[in-house]
XYZ file of C-alpha atoms in Angstrom:
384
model
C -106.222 -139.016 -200.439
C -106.141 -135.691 -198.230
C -110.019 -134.455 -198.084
C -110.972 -130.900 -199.681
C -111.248 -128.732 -196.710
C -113.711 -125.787 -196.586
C -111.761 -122.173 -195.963
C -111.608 -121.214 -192.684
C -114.318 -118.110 -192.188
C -111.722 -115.671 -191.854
C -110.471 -116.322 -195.388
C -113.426 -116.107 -197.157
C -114.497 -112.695 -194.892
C -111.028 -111.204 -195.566
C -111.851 -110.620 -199.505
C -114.699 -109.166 -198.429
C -113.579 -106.755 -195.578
C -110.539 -105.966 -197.755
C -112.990 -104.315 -200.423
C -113.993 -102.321 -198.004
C -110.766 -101.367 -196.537
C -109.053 -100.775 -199.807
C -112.366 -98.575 -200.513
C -111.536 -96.340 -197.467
C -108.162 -95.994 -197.720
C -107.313 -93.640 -200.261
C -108.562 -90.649 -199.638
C -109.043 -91.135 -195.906
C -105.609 -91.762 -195.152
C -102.556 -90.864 -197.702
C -104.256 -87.560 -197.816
C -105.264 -86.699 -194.101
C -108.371 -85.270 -194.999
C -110.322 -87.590 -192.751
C -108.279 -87.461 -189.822
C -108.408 -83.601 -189.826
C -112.024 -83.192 -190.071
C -112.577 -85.798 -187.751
C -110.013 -86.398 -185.577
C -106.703 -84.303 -185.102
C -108.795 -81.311 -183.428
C -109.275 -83.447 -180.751
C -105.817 -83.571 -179.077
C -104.838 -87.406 -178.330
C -108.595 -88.926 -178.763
C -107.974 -88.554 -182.393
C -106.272 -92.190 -181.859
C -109.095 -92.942 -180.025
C -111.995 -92.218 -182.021
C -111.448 -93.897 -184.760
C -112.275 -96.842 -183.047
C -115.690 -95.305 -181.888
C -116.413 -94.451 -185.509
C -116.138 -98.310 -186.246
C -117.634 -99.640 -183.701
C -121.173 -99.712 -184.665
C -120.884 -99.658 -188.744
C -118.986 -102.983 -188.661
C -121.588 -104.777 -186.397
C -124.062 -103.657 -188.966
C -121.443 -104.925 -191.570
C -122.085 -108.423 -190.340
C -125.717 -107.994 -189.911
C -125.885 -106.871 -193.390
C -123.175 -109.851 -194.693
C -125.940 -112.471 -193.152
C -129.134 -110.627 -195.145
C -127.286 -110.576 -197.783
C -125.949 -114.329 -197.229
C -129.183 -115.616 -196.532
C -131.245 -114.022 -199.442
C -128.473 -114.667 -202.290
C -128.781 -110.991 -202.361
C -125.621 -109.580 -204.489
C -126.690 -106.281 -205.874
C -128.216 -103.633 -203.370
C -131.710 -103.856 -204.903
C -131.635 -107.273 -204.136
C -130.899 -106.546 -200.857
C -133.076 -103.879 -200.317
C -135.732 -106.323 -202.162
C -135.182 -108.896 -198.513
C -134.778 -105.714 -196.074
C -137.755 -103.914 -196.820
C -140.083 -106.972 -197.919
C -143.547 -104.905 -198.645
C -142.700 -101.521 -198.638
C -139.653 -102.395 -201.092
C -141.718 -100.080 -203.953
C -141.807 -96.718 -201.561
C -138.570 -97.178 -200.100
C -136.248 -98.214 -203.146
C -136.086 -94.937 -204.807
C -134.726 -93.286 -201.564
C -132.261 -96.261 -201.321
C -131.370 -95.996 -204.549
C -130.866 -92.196 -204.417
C -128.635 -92.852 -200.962
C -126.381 -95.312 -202.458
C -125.677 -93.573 -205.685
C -125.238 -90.692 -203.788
C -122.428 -92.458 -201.451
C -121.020 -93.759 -204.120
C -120.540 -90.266 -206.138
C -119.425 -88.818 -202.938
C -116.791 -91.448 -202.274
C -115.723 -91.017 -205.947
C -115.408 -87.343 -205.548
C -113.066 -87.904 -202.808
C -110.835 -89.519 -204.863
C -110.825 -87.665 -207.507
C -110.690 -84.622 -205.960
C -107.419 -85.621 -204.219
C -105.913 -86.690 -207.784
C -106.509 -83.036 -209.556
C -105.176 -81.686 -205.955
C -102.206 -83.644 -205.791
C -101.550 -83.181 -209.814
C -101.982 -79.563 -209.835
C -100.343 -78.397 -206.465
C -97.387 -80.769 -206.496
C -96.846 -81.704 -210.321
C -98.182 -78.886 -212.145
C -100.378 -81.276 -214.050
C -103.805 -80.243 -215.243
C -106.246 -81.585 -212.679
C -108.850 -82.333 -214.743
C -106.599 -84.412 -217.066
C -105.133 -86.277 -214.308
C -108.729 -86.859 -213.159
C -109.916 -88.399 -216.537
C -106.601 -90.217 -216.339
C -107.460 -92.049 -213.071
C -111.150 -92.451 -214.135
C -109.698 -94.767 -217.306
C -107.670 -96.714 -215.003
C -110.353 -97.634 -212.345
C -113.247 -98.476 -215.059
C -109.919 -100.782 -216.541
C -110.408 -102.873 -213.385
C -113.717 -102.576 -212.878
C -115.401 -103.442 -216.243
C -113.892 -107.743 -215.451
C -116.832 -107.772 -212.692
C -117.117 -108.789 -209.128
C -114.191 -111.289 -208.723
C -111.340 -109.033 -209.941
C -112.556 -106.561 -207.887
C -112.022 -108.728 -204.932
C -108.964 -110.168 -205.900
C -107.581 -106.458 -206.583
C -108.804 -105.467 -203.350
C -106.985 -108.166 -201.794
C -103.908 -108.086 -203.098
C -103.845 -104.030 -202.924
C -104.810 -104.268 -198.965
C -101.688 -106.077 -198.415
C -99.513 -104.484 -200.486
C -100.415 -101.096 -198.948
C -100.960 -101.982 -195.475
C -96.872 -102.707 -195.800
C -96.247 -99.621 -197.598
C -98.701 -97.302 -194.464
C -96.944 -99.236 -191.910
C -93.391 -97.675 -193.260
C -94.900 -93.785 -193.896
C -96.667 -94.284 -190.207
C -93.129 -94.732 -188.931
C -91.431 -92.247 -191.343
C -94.406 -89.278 -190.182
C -93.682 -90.427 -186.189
C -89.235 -90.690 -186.473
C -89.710 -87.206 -188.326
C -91.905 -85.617 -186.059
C -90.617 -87.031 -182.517
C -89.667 -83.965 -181.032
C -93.275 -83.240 -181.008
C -94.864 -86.544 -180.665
C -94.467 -86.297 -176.706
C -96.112 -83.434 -176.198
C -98.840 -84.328 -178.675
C -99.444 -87.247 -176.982
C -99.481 -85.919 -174.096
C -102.246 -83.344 -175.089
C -105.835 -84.589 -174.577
C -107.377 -80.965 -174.554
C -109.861 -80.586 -178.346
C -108.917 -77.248 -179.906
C -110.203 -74.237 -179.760
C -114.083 -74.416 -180.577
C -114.017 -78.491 -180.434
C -115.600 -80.413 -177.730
C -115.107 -84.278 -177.227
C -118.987 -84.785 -177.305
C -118.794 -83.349 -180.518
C -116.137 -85.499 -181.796
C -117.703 -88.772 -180.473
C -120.568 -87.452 -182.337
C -118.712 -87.202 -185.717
C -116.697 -89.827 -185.263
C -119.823 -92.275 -185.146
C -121.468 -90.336 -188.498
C -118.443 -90.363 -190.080
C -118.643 -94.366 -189.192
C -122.468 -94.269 -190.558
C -121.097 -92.320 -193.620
C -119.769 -96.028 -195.007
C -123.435 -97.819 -195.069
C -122.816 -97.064 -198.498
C -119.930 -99.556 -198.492
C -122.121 -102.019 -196.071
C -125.510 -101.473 -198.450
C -124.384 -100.977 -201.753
C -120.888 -102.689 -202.382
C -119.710 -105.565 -199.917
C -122.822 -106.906 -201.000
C -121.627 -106.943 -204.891
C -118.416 -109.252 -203.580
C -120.050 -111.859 -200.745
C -121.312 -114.393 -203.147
C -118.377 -116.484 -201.357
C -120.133 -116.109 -197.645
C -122.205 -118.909 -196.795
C -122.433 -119.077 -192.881
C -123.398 -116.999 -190.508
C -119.826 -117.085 -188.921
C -117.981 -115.494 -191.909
C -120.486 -113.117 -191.780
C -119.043 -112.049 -188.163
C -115.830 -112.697 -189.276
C -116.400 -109.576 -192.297
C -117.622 -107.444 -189.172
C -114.647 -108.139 -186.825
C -111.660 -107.885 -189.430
C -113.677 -105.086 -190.976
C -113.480 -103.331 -187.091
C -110.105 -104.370 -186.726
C -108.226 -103.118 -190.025
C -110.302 -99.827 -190.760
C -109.993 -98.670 -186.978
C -106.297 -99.491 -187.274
C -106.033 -97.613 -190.000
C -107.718 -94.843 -188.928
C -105.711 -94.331 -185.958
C -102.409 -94.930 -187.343
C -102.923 -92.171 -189.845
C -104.584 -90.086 -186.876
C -101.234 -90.604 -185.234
C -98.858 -90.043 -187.959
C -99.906 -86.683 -188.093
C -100.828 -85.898 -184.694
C -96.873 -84.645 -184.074
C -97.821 -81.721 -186.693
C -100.776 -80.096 -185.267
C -102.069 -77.793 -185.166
C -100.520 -76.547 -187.917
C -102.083 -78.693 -190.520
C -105.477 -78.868 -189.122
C -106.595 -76.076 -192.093
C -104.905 -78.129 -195.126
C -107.185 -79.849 -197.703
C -104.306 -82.480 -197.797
C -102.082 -82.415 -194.698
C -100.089 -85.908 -195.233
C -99.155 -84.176 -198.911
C -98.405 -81.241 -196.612
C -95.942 -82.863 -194.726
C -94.620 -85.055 -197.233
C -93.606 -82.266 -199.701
C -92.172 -79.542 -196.540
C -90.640 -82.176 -194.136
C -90.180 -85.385 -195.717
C -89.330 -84.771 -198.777
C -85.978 -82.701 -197.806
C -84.833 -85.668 -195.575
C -86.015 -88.682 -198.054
C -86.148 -87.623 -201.333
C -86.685 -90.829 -202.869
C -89.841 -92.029 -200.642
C -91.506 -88.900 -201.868
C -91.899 -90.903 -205.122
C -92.754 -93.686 -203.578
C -95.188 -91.870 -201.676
C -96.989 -90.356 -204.540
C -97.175 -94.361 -206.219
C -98.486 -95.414 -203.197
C -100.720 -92.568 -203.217
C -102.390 -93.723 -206.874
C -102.684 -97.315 -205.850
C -104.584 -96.306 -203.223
C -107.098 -94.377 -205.251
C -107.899 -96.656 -207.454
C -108.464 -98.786 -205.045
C -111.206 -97.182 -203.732
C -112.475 -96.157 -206.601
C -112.821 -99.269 -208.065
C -115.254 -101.336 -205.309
C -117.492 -97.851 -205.449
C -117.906 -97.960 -209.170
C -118.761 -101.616 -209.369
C -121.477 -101.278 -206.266
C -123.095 -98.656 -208.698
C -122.788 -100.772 -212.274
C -124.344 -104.045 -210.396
C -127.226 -102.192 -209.658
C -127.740 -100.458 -213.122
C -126.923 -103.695 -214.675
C -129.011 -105.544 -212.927
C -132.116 -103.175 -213.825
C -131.337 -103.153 -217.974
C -131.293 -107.128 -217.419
C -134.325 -107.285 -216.132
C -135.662 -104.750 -218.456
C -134.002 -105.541 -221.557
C -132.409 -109.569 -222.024
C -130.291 -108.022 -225.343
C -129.068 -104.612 -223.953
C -125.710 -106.018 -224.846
C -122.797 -107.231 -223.262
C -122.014 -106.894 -219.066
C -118.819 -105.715 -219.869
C -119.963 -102.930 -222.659
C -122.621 -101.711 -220.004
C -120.374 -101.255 -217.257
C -118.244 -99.043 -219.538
C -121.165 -97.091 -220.691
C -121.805 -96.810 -217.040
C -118.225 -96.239 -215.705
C -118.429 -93.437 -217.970
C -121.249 -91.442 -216.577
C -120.410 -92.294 -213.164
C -116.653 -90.834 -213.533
C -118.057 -87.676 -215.382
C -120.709 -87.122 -212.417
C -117.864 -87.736 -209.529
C -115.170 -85.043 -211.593
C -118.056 -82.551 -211.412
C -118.685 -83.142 -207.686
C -114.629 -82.830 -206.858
C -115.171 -79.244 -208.341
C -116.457 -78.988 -204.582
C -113.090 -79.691 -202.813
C -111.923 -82.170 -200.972
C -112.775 -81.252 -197.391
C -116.274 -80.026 -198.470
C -116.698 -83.426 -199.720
C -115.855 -85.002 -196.562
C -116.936 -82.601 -194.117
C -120.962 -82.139 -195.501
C -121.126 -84.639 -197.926
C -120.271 -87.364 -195.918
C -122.180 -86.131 -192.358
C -125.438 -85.587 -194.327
C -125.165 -89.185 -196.055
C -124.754 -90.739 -192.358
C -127.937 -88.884 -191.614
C -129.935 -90.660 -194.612
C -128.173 -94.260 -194.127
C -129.326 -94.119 -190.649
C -133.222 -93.898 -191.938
C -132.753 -96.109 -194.999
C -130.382 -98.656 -194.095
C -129.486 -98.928 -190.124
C -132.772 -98.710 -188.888
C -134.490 -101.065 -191.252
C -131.556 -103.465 -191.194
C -132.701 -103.674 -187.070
C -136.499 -103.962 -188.078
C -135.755 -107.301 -190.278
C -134.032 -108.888 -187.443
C -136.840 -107.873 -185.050
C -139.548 -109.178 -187.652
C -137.104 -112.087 -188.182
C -137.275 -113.233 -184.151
C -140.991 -112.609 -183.981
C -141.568 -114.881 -187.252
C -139.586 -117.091 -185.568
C -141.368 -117.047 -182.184
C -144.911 -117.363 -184.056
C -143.722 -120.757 -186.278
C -142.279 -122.058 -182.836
C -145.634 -121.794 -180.924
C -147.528 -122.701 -183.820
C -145.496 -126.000 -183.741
């Protein structure tokens, strides 16, 4: 009789690192946004620095992944509950207010590229299309924390096919510039590299709300300290992939496309669209899928915390699933009032100043429990 095997680390991480990437890929990459704030202004690092923006974020992904692993800590006030230990009381409510926060902003993003996309391409309201989308998301997201990471799962490799295709499309298009856009490693105008090593690592720090507040919602699976490392390498691997493979898909087109809210819809609609018709529509599904992707993951880090509270609160405050409606609800109505804001206001101050507050409530103390874990450590072993 053939012996029930454990999963390798890598399988049980990949759920995990997929919620994540399925979280970032929407409105980072179909729509350019990302890559032009952060990227594309400077000349041939932008296929560089997405791989400094990673860097550090997905070491503290597995740092977080083994907190979180060896507390049983699955909602973020759990895990803030084993991070901060006796000043958990003074520094929840600023955790709490930099998660929800994150996960508004990251909402906003995608909602914001929905009523963009609706309006300027199919002439649909945006604020319909935007309640449209919110329905669909809270659909998935209301069946809890394992359909979230099988959707994420199946979505990443569905749409890591689909990229791979566009990415190619974008480049055969645009090859009569790619060589000299390659070829370019001078920032534009106004742009130094500094700078853009600089972003590049907040707009890395700008996903603690990921690492804090939802990838802890889906590692209930993660019991050793190697699939922890295992959610920090794949998660390093597949988002700085995907970063600069969208970087380079549209480096061939700056820097005409640097001042678009949505340069990949730019492109799509003036270039590709006349040769390929039909992958236009394909385009546009792909598009969707990859909203509510990342949607999804963001709305459930948010309901696992609020449900969490009215549990411990209130034992008959009805069902899980009725909750997270009620609270799918509100979240979706706050997020279509902050993509009122635009797209690349979202991503260009939004996200910057939430790096600056993960880096005081989550990165730093995150490096304090590890330090006050090794001196507990060293105190039990000479007490022994």
């Amino acid at each position: 009789m053939a012996e029930n095997r454990a999963p390798h680390a890598a399988a049980v991480a990949f759920p995990v690192a997929a919620t994540w990437f399925s979280a970032l890929f929407g409105p980072s990459l179909l729509s350019g946004a990302y890559a032009a704030a952060y990227f594309l202004p400077y000349g041939s690092y932008a296929v560089v620095l997405p791989f400094v923006a990673f860097s550090l974020i997905c070491v503290f992904a597995a740092l977080g992944a083994n907190i979180v692993r060896l507390n049983k800590a699955y909602d973020y006030a759990a895990f803030a509950h084993a991070l901060y230990g006796r000043a958990y009381r003074f520094l929840m409510p600023f955790l709490d207010y930099d998660i929800l926060m994150a996960m508004c902003l990251g909402g906003a993003s995608c909602i914001a590229t929905v009523s963009h996309i609706a309006s300027t391409v199919f002439g649909i309201n945006g604020v319909a299309a935007a309640i449209v989308f919110s329905l669909l998301a809270l659909a998935v997201a209301v069946y809890g924390e394992r359909a979230v990471r099988r959707f994420s799962s199946i979505m990443t490799v569905l749409m890591m096919c689909a990229f791979g295709i566009f990415v190619l499309l974008f480049l055969v298009i645009g090859k009569n510039e790619l060589g000299a856009a390659l070829s370019n490693w001078a920032p534009a105008a106004g742009y130094t590299l500094s700078g853009g090593i600089k972003g590049a690592i907040l707009l890395g720090f700008s996903n603690f709300g990921m690492v804090g507040g939802a990838l802890c919602a889906v590692e209930q699976n993660v019991t050793t300290a190697k699939e922890c490392r295992y959610i920090g390498i794949l998660s390093f691997i597949m988002n700085s992939l995907l970063m600069a493979a969208g970087a380079l898909m549209l480096l061939p087109y700056c820097p005409g496309i640097l001042g678009e809210a949505t340069p990949a819809v730019t492109i799509m609609t003036s270039r590709v669209a006349q040769e390929f018709p039909f992958i236009t529509w394909l385009y546009y599904l792909l598009m969707f899928m990859a909203l509510i992707s990342s949607a999804v993951p963001q709305l459930h880090a948010v309901s696992s915390r609020i449900n969490r509270m009215l549990e411990d609160r209130h034992r008959k405050h009805g069902s899980g699933r009725r909750r997270t409606l009620y609270i799918g609800i509100v979240y979706f109505t706050v997020c279509i009032l902050l993509s009122l804001l635009g797209l690349m206001t979202i991503v260009s101050k939004g996200y910057s100043f939430s790096a600056w507050l993960h880096l005081c409530v989550l990165a730093i103390p995150i490096l304090l429990w590890y330090v006050r874990r090794g001196v507990n450590k060293r105190k039990a072993g000479e007490t022994v």
